Amino acid sequence: MNQRRERIIVDVHDLEGAAKVEETISTGYCDVIAENLANWVAVEEDMIDSYRGFPREVTARLGREFGEMVEESGQTVAKLRVLLEAVEQLRDRRALRVKALRKMQKTLAS
């Protein structure tokens, strides 16, 4: 990971530019990632419900491997919820940064 990558943003030289980039991070990354994680949780939960709705005769014939898939989906949901909470915390922190930058702008303007 020592390779130099191209910059994604231009240098930020003022508080307005910094606030705009912070807002873009929130809307372009945090919000999108949180929404995708929430949707993934919903899909996994739907799959668990679907699996549990299979007829007992079918699941009995499918054996332990099928039960492990249901359990794995449950574990996936738990992991995704942790990730979702972390992304939401990052988004909340980002909002505080934008608020602080806006306050700094007002301080400089007065």
Short mmCIF file of N, CA, C and O in Angstrom, two decimals:
data_model
loop_
_atom_site.label_atom_id
_atom_site.label_comp_id
_atom_site.label_asym_id
_atom_site.label_seq_id
_atom_site.Cartn_x
_atom_site.Cartn_y
_atom_site.Cartn_z
N MET A 1 0.83 -1.19 0.00
CA MET A 1 0.00 0.00 0.00
C MET A 1 0.87 1.26 0.00
O MET A 1 0.40 2.33 0.26
N ASN A 2 2.11 1.11 -0.29
CA ASN A 2 3.02 2.25 -0.32
C ASN A 2 2.97 3.02 -1.62
O ASN A 2 3.63 4.03 -1.75
N GLN A 3 2.19 2.52 -2.59
CA GLN A 3 2.10 3.21 -3.86
C GLN A 3 1.39 4.54 -3.69
O GLN A 3 0.42 4.65 -2.96
N ARG A 4 1.90 5.52 -4.37
CA ARG A 4 1.29 6.84 -4.35
C ARG A 4 0.07 6.83 -5.26
O ARG A 4 0.13 6.34 -6.38
N ARG A 5 -1.04 7.32 -4.80
CA ARG A 5 -2.24 7.38 -5.62
C ARG A 5 -2.52 8.83 -6.00
O ARG A 5 -2.04 9.75 -5.35
N GLU A 6 -3.30 8.98 -7.04
CA GLU A 6 -3.70 10.32 -7.44
C GLU A 6 -4.66 10.89 -6.42
O GLU A 6 -5.49 10.17 -5.86
N ARG A 7 -4.58 12.17 -6.21
CA ARG A 7 -5.51 12.84 -5.29
C ARG A 7 -6.91 12.82 -5.86
O ARG A 7 -7.11 12.94 -7.06
N ILE A 8 -7.86 12.68 -4.98
CA ILE A 8 -9.27 12.67 -5.39
C ILE A 8 -9.84 14.07 -5.37
O ILE A 8 -10.66 14.44 -6.21
N ILE A 9 -9.40 14.87 -4.43
CA ILE A 9 -9.88 16.26 -4.34
C ILE A 9 -8.70 17.21 -4.54
O ILE A 9 -7.54 16.84 -4.33
N VAL A 10 -9.04 18.41 -4.93
CA VAL A 10 -8.01 19.45 -5.01
C VAL A 10 -7.73 19.95 -3.60
O VAL A 10 -8.51 19.71 -2.68
N ASP A 11 -6.63 20.62 -3.44
CA ASP A 11 -6.32 21.18 -2.12
C ASP A 11 -7.44 22.12 -1.69
O ASP A 11 -7.98 22.89 -2.48
N VAL A 12 -7.76 22.06 -0.43
CA VAL A 12 -8.78 22.93 0.16
C VAL A 12 -8.04 24.06 0.87
O VAL A 12 -7.15 23.80 1.69
N HIS A 13 -8.42 25.29 0.53
CA HIS A 13 -7.69 26.45 1.07
C HIS A 13 -8.55 27.38 1.92
O HIS A 13 -8.05 28.40 2.38
N ASP A 14 -9.82 27.03 2.10
CA ASP A 14 -10.66 27.88 2.95
C ASP A 14 -11.72 27.04 3.64
O ASP A 14 -11.93 25.88 3.31
N LEU A 15 -12.36 27.63 4.63
CA LEU A 15 -13.34 26.91 5.43
C LEU A 15 -14.57 26.52 4.62
O LEU A 15 -15.14 25.45 4.85
N GLU A 16 -14.97 27.34 3.68
CA GLU A 16 -16.12 27.03 2.83
C GLU A 16 -15.84 25.77 2.02
O GLU A 16 -16.66 24.85 1.95
N GLY A 17 -14.66 25.72 1.42
CA GLY A 17 -14.28 24.53 0.65
C GLY A 17 -14.20 23.30 1.52
O GLY A 17 -14.63 22.21 1.13
N ALA A 18 -13.66 23.46 2.72
CA ALA A 18 -13.56 22.33 3.65
C ALA A 18 -14.95 21.83 4.03
O ALA A 18 -15.20 20.62 4.05
N ALA A 19 -15.86 22.75 4.31
CA ALA A 19 -17.23 22.36 4.68
C ALA A 19 -17.91 21.64 3.53
O ALA A 19 -18.60 20.63 3.75
N LYS A 20 -17.71 22.11 2.31
CA LYS A 20 -18.33 21.45 1.15
C LYS A 20 -17.79 20.03 0.97
O LYS A 20 -18.56 19.11 0.67
N VAL A 21 -16.49 19.85 1.15
CA VAL A 21 -15.92 18.51 1.03
C VAL A 21 -16.46 17.61 2.15
O VAL A 21 -16.83 16.46 1.90
N GLU A 22 -16.53 18.13 3.36
CA GLU A 22 -17.07 17.35 4.48
C GLU A 22 -18.52 16.94 4.20
O GLU A 22 -18.91 15.80 4.46
N GLU A 23 -19.32 17.86 3.67
CA GLU A 23 -20.71 17.54 3.33
C GLU A 23 -20.79 16.49 2.22
O GLU A 23 -21.62 15.59 2.26
N THR A 24 -19.89 16.60 1.25
CA THR A 24 -19.86 15.62 0.16
C THR A 24 -19.48 14.24 0.68
O THR A 24 -20.03 13.23 0.23
N ILE A 25 -18.57 14.19 1.61
CA ILE A 25 -18.20 12.90 2.21
C ILE A 25 -19.42 12.28 2.88
O ILE A 25 -19.70 11.09 2.72
N SER A 26 -20.18 13.11 3.58
CA SER A 26 -21.37 12.62 4.26
C SER A 26 -22.42 12.11 3.28
O SER A 26 -22.91 10.99 3.40
N THR A 27 -22.75 12.94 2.30
CA THR A 27 -23.81 12.55 1.37
C THR A 27 -23.34 11.54 0.33
O THR A 27 -24.11 10.67 -0.08
N GLY A 28 -22.11 11.66 -0.12
CA GLY A 28 -21.62 10.80 -1.18
C GLY A 28 -21.09 9.46 -0.73
O GLY A 28 -21.03 8.51 -1.51
N TYR A 29 -20.70 9.39 0.53
CA TYR A 29 -20.13 8.15 1.04
C TYR A 29 -20.92 7.60 2.23
O TYR A 29 -21.48 6.51 2.15
N CYS A 30 -20.97 8.35 3.32
CA CYS A 30 -21.63 7.84 4.53
C CYS A 30 -23.09 7.47 4.29
O CYS A 30 -23.51 6.37 4.64
N ASP A 31 -23.84 8.38 3.68
CA ASP A 31 -25.26 8.11 3.45
C ASP A 31 -25.47 6.92 2.53
O ASP A 31 -26.32 6.06 2.78
N VAL A 32 -24.68 6.86 1.46
CA VAL A 32 -24.82 5.78 0.48
C VAL A 32 -24.44 4.44 1.09
O VAL A 32 -25.14 3.44 0.91
N ILE A 33 -23.34 4.42 1.81
CA ILE A 33 -22.90 3.17 2.44
C ILE A 33 -23.91 2.72 3.47
O ILE A 33 -24.26 1.53 3.54
N ALA A 34 -24.41 3.65 4.29
CA ALA A 34 -25.41 3.30 5.31
C ALA A 34 -26.67 2.74 4.65
O ALA A 34 -27.23 1.73 5.12
N GLU A 35 -27.11 3.36 3.57
CA GLU A 35 -28.30 2.87 2.88
C GLU A 35 -28.08 1.47 2.31
O GLU A 35 -28.93 0.59 2.44
N ASN A 36 -26.92 1.25 1.71
CA ASN A 36 -26.62 -0.07 1.16
C ASN A 36 -26.52 -1.13 2.26
O ASN A 36 -27.02 -2.25 2.08
N LEU A 37 -25.91 -0.78 3.37
CA LEU A 37 -25.83 -1.73 4.48
C LEU A 37 -27.22 -2.06 5.02
O LEU A 37 -27.53 -3.22 5.29
N ALA A 38 -28.05 -1.04 5.17
CA ALA A 38 -29.42 -1.26 5.67
C ALA A 38 -30.20 -2.16 4.72
O ALA A 38 -30.93 -3.07 5.15
N ASN A 39 -30.03 -1.94 3.42
CA ASN A 39 -30.71 -2.79 2.44
C ASN A 39 -30.19 -4.22 2.49
O ASN A 39 -30.96 -5.18 2.37
N TRP A 40 -28.88 -4.37 2.66
CA TRP A 40 -28.30 -5.71 2.76
C TRP A 40 -28.84 -6.44 3.98
O TRP A 40 -29.17 -7.63 3.92
N VAL A 41 -28.95 -5.73 5.11
CA VAL A 41 -29.53 -6.32 6.32
C VAL A 41 -30.94 -6.82 6.01
O VAL A 41 -31.31 -7.94 6.36
N ALA A 42 -31.72 -5.99 5.34
CA ALA A 42 -33.11 -6.36 5.02
C ALA A 42 -33.16 -7.60 4.14
O ALA A 42 -33.98 -8.50 4.37
N VAL A 43 -32.28 -7.67 3.16
CA VAL A 43 -32.25 -8.84 2.27
C VAL A 43 -31.87 -10.09 3.05
O VAL A 43 -32.50 -11.15 2.89
N GLU A 44 -30.86 -9.99 3.90
CA GLU A 44 -30.45 -11.15 4.70
C GLU A 44 -31.58 -11.61 5.62
O GLU A 44 -31.84 -12.80 5.75
N GLU A 45 -32.27 -10.64 6.23
CA GLU A 45 -33.39 -10.98 7.11
C GLU A 45 -34.51 -11.65 6.32
O GLU A 45 -35.12 -12.62 6.80
N ASP A 46 -34.77 -11.15 5.11
CA ASP A 46 -35.79 -11.77 4.26
C ASP A 46 -35.39 -13.20 3.89
O ASP A 46 -36.24 -14.10 3.85
N MET A 47 -34.09 -13.40 3.63
CA MET A 47 -33.62 -14.75 3.30
C MET A 47 -33.80 -15.68 4.49
O MET A 47 -34.24 -16.82 4.32
N ILE A 48 -33.50 -15.20 5.68
CA ILE A 48 -33.68 -16.03 6.87
C ILE A 48 -35.15 -16.42 7.01
O ILE A 48 -35.48 -17.59 7.24
N ASP A 49 -36.05 -15.43 6.86
CA ASP A 49 -37.48 -15.72 6.93
C ASP A 49 -37.89 -16.73 5.86
O ASP A 49 -38.67 -17.65 6.13
N SER A 50 -37.37 -16.56 4.66
CA SER A 50 -37.69 -17.49 3.58
C SER A 50 -37.19 -18.89 3.89
O SER A 50 -37.91 -19.88 3.71
N TYR A 51 -35.94 -18.98 4.34
CA TYR A 51 -35.38 -20.29 4.67
C TYR A 51 -36.19 -20.98 5.76
O TYR A 51 -36.45 -22.17 5.69
N ARG A 52 -36.57 -20.20 6.76
CA ARG A 52 -37.34 -20.78 7.87
C ARG A 52 -38.74 -21.20 7.43
O ARG A 52 -39.39 -22.00 8.10
N GLY A 53 -39.21 -20.67 6.31
CA GLY A 53 -40.51 -21.02 5.79
C GLY A 53 -40.51 -22.27 4.91
O GLY A 53 -41.57 -22.73 4.49
N PHE A 54 -39.32 -22.79 4.64
CA PHE A 54 -39.26 -24.02 3.83
C PHE A 54 -39.97 -25.14 4.58
O PHE A 54 -39.90 -25.22 5.82
N PRO A 55 -40.63 -26.02 3.88
CA PRO A 55 -41.29 -27.15 4.54
C PRO A 55 -40.26 -28.00 5.31
O PRO A 55 -39.13 -28.18 4.87
N ARG A 56 -40.68 -28.50 6.46
CA ARG A 56 -39.78 -29.30 7.31
C ARG A 56 -39.23 -30.52 6.57
O ARG A 56 -38.08 -30.90 6.78
N GLU A 57 -40.06 -31.11 5.72
CA GLU A 57 -39.59 -32.30 4.98
C GLU A 57 -38.39 -31.94 4.11
O GLU A 57 -37.45 -32.70 3.98
N VAL A 58 -38.46 -30.75 3.52
CA VAL A 58 -37.38 -30.30 2.64
C VAL A 58 -36.13 -30.01 3.46
O VAL A 58 -35.03 -30.48 3.14
N THR A 59 -36.28 -29.24 4.54
CA THR A 59 -35.11 -28.87 5.34
C THR A 59 -34.48 -30.09 6.00
O THR A 59 -33.27 -30.17 6.14
N ALA A 60 -35.29 -31.06 6.39
CA ALA A 60 -34.76 -32.29 6.98
C ALA A 60 -33.90 -33.04 5.96
O ALA A 60 -32.85 -33.58 6.30
N ARG A 61 -34.35 -33.06 4.75
CA ARG A 61 -33.59 -33.76 3.70
C ARG A 61 -32.32 -33.00 3.31
O ARG A 61 -31.35 -33.60 2.88
N LEU A 62 -32.36 -31.69 3.48
CA LEU A 62 -31.19 -30.88 3.12
C LEU A 62 -30.09 -30.97 4.17
O LEU A 62 -28.94 -30.68 3.89
N GLY A 63 -30.47 -31.29 5.38
CA GLY A 63 -29.49 -31.56 6.42
C GLY A 63 -28.87 -30.34 7.05
O GLY A 63 -29.37 -29.21 6.95
N ARG A 64 -27.76 -30.62 7.70
CA ARG A 64 -27.07 -29.63 8.51
C ARG A 64 -26.56 -28.46 7.68
O ARG A 64 -26.56 -27.32 8.14
N GLU A 65 -26.14 -28.72 6.47
CA GLU A 65 -25.59 -27.66 5.63
C GLU A 65 -26.60 -26.53 5.43
O GLU A 65 -26.25 -25.35 5.47
N PHE A 66 -27.85 -26.88 5.24
CA PHE A 66 -28.90 -25.87 5.07
C PHE A 66 -29.06 -25.05 6.35
O PHE A 66 -29.14 -23.82 6.31
N GLY A 67 -29.08 -25.72 7.50
CA GLY A 67 -29.19 -25.02 8.78
C GLY A 67 -28.02 -24.07 9.01
O GLY A 67 -28.18 -22.99 9.56
N GLU A 68 -26.85 -24.49 8.56
CA GLU A 68 -25.67 -23.64 8.70
C GLU A 68 -25.78 -22.38 7.84
O GLU A 68 -25.29 -21.31 8.22
N MET A 69 -26.43 -22.52 6.68
CA MET A 69 -26.64 -21.35 5.84
C MET A 69 -27.55 -20.34 6.52
O MET A 69 -27.30 -19.13 6.48
N VAL A 70 -28.58 -20.82 7.16
CA VAL A 70 -29.50 -19.94 7.88
C VAL A 70 -28.74 -19.25 9.02
O VAL A 70 -28.86 -18.04 9.21
N GLU A 71 -27.96 -20.02 9.74
CA GLU A 71 -27.17 -19.46 10.84
C GLU A 71 -26.17 -18.43 10.33
O GLU A 71 -25.98 -17.37 10.94
N GLU A 72 -25.54 -18.73 9.20
CA GLU A 72 -24.58 -17.79 8.63
C GLU A 72 -25.25 -16.48 8.23
O GLU A 72 -24.68 -15.40 8.43
N SER A 73 -26.45 -16.55 7.71
CA SER A 73 -27.18 -15.32 7.38
C SER A 73 -27.43 -14.51 8.65
O SER A 73 -27.32 -13.28 8.63
N GLY A 74 -27.76 -15.18 9.74
CA GLY A 74 -27.95 -14.47 11.01
C GLY A 74 -26.68 -13.80 11.48
O GLY A 74 -26.70 -12.67 11.97
N GLN A 75 -25.55 -14.48 11.32
CA GLN A 75 -24.26 -13.90 11.69
C GLN A 75 -23.92 -12.72 10.78
O GLN A 75 -23.37 -11.71 11.23
N THR A 76 -24.28 -12.85 9.52
CA THR A 76 -24.04 -11.75 8.58
C THR A 76 -24.84 -10.52 8.99
O THR A 76 -24.33 -9.40 8.98
N VAL A 77 -26.09 -10.72 9.37
CA VAL A 77 -26.93 -9.61 9.83
C VAL A 77 -26.27 -8.91 11.02
O VAL A 77 -26.20 -7.68 11.07
N ALA A 78 -25.79 -9.68 11.97
CA ALA A 78 -25.15 -9.10 13.16
C ALA A 78 -23.92 -8.27 12.77
O ALA A 78 -23.73 -7.15 13.26
N LYS A 79 -23.10 -8.79 11.88
CA LYS A 79 -21.91 -8.07 11.43
C LYS A 79 -22.27 -6.80 10.66
O LYS A 79 -21.66 -5.75 10.85
N LEU A 80 -23.28 -6.91 9.81
CA LEU A 80 -23.71 -5.75 9.04
C LEU A 80 -24.26 -4.65 9.94
O LEU A 80 -24.04 -3.47 9.69
N ARG A 81 -24.97 -5.04 10.98
CA ARG A 81 -25.50 -4.04 11.91
C ARG A 81 -24.38 -3.30 12.63
O ARG A 81 -24.49 -2.09 12.88
N VAL A 82 -23.31 -4.00 12.95
CA VAL A 82 -22.15 -3.36 13.57
C VAL A 82 -21.54 -2.35 12.59
O VAL A 82 -21.22 -1.22 12.96
N LEU A 83 -21.38 -2.78 11.34
CA LEU A 83 -20.85 -1.88 10.32
C LEU A 83 -21.76 -0.67 10.12
O LEU A 83 -21.28 0.46 10.01
N LEU A 84 -23.06 -0.93 10.06
CA LEU A 84 -24.02 0.16 9.87
C LEU A 84 -23.93 1.16 11.02
O LEU A 84 -23.91 2.38 10.79
N GLU A 85 -23.84 0.67 12.23
CA GLU A 85 -23.71 1.57 13.38
C GLU A 85 -22.43 2.40 13.28
O GLU A 85 -22.44 3.60 13.55
N ALA A 86 -21.34 1.77 12.86
CA ALA A 86 -20.07 2.48 12.73
C ALA A 86 -20.17 3.57 11.66
O ALA A 86 -19.70 4.70 11.86
N VAL A 87 -20.79 3.26 10.53
CA VAL A 87 -20.94 4.25 9.46
C VAL A 87 -21.84 5.39 9.92
O VAL A 87 -21.57 6.57 9.64
N GLU A 88 -22.90 5.07 10.64
CA GLU A 88 -23.78 6.12 11.15
C GLU A 88 -23.05 7.02 12.14
O GLU A 88 -23.25 8.24 12.15
N GLN A 89 -22.17 6.45 12.95
CA GLN A 89 -21.37 7.25 13.87
C GLN A 89 -20.41 8.15 13.11
O GLN A 89 -20.22 9.32 13.46
N LEU A 90 -19.81 7.61 12.05
CA LEU A 90 -18.93 8.43 11.21
C LEU A 90 -19.70 9.58 10.58
O LEU A 90 -19.22 10.71 10.51
N ARG A 91 -20.92 9.30 10.12
CA ARG A 91 -21.77 10.33 9.52
C ARG A 91 -22.12 11.40 10.55
O ARG A 91 -22.07 12.60 10.26
N ASP A 92 -22.46 10.97 11.76
CA ASP A 92 -22.79 11.93 12.82
C ASP A 92 -21.59 12.81 13.15
O ASP A 92 -21.71 14.02 13.34
N ARG A 93 -20.42 12.20 13.20
CA ARG A 93 -19.20 12.95 13.48
C ARG A 93 -18.92 13.94 12.35
O ARG A 93 -18.49 15.06 12.57
N ARG A 94 -19.17 13.50 11.14
CA ARG A 94 -18.97 14.36 9.97
C ARG A 94 -19.88 15.58 10.06
O ARG A 94 -19.48 16.70 9.77
N ALA A 95 -21.12 15.39 10.49
CA ALA A 95 -22.06 16.51 10.64
C ALA A 95 -21.55 17.50 11.68
O ALA A 95 -21.69 18.72 11.49
N LEU A 96 -20.95 16.99 12.74
CA LEU A 96 -20.38 17.88 13.75
C LEU A 96 -19.21 18.68 13.18
O LEU A 96 -19.02 19.85 13.52
N ARG A 97 -18.43 18.05 12.31
CA ARG A 97 -17.30 18.74 11.69
C ARG A 97 -17.81 19.87 10.79
O ARG A 97 -17.24 20.97 10.78
N VAL A 98 -18.86 19.61 10.02
CA VAL A 98 -19.43 20.64 9.15
C VAL A 98 -19.93 21.79 10.02
O VAL A 98 -19.68 22.97 9.71
N LYS A 99 -20.62 21.47 11.08
CA LYS A 99 -21.14 22.50 11.98
C LYS A 99 -19.99 23.34 12.56
O LYS A 99 -20.08 24.56 12.62
N ALA A 100 -18.92 22.68 12.96
CA ALA A 100 -17.76 23.39 13.51
C ALA A 100 -17.13 24.29 12.46
O ALA A 100 -16.75 25.44 12.75
N LEU A 101 -17.01 23.80 11.22
CA LEU A 101 -16.44 24.63 10.16
C LEU A 101 -17.31 25.85 9.88
O LEU A 101 -16.80 26.95 9.67
N ARG A 102 -18.62 25.65 9.88
CA ARG A 102 -19.55 26.78 9.66
C ARG A 102 -19.42 27.81 10.79
O ARG A 102 -19.44 29.02 10.54
N LYS A 103 -19.25 27.33 12.00
CA LYS A 103 -19.06 28.24 13.15
C LYS A 103 -17.75 29.00 13.01
O LYS A 103 -17.70 30.21 13.28
N MET A 104 -16.71 28.31 12.56
CA MET A 104 -15.42 28.98 12.34
C MET A 104 -15.55 30.05 11.27
O MET A 104 -14.96 31.14 11.39
N GLN A 105 -16.33 29.78 10.22
CA GLN A 105 -16.56 30.76 9.17
C GLN A 105 -17.20 32.02 9.74
O GLN A 105 -16.78 33.14 9.41
N LYS A 106 -18.20 31.84 10.59
CA LYS A 106 -18.87 32.99 11.20
C LYS A 106 -17.91 33.77 12.09
O LYS A 106 -17.94 35.00 12.11
N THR A 107 -17.05 33.06 12.79
CA THR A 107 -16.08 33.71 13.66
C THR A 107 -15.14 34.58 12.83
O THR A 107 -14.86 35.73 13.20
N LEU A 108 -14.66 34.06 11.71
CA LEU A 108 -13.76 34.82 10.86
C LEU A 108 -14.49 36.01 10.21
O LEU A 108 -13.86 37.04 9.95
N ALA A 109 -15.77 35.85 9.92
CA ALA A 109 -16.53 36.90 9.24
C ALA A 109 -16.86 38.06 10.18
O ALA A 109 -17.13 39.17 9.72
N SER A 110 -16.84 37.81 11.48
CA SER A 110 -17.23 38.89 12.41
C SER A 110 -16.03 39.65 12.93
O SER A 110 -14.93 39.43 12.71
#
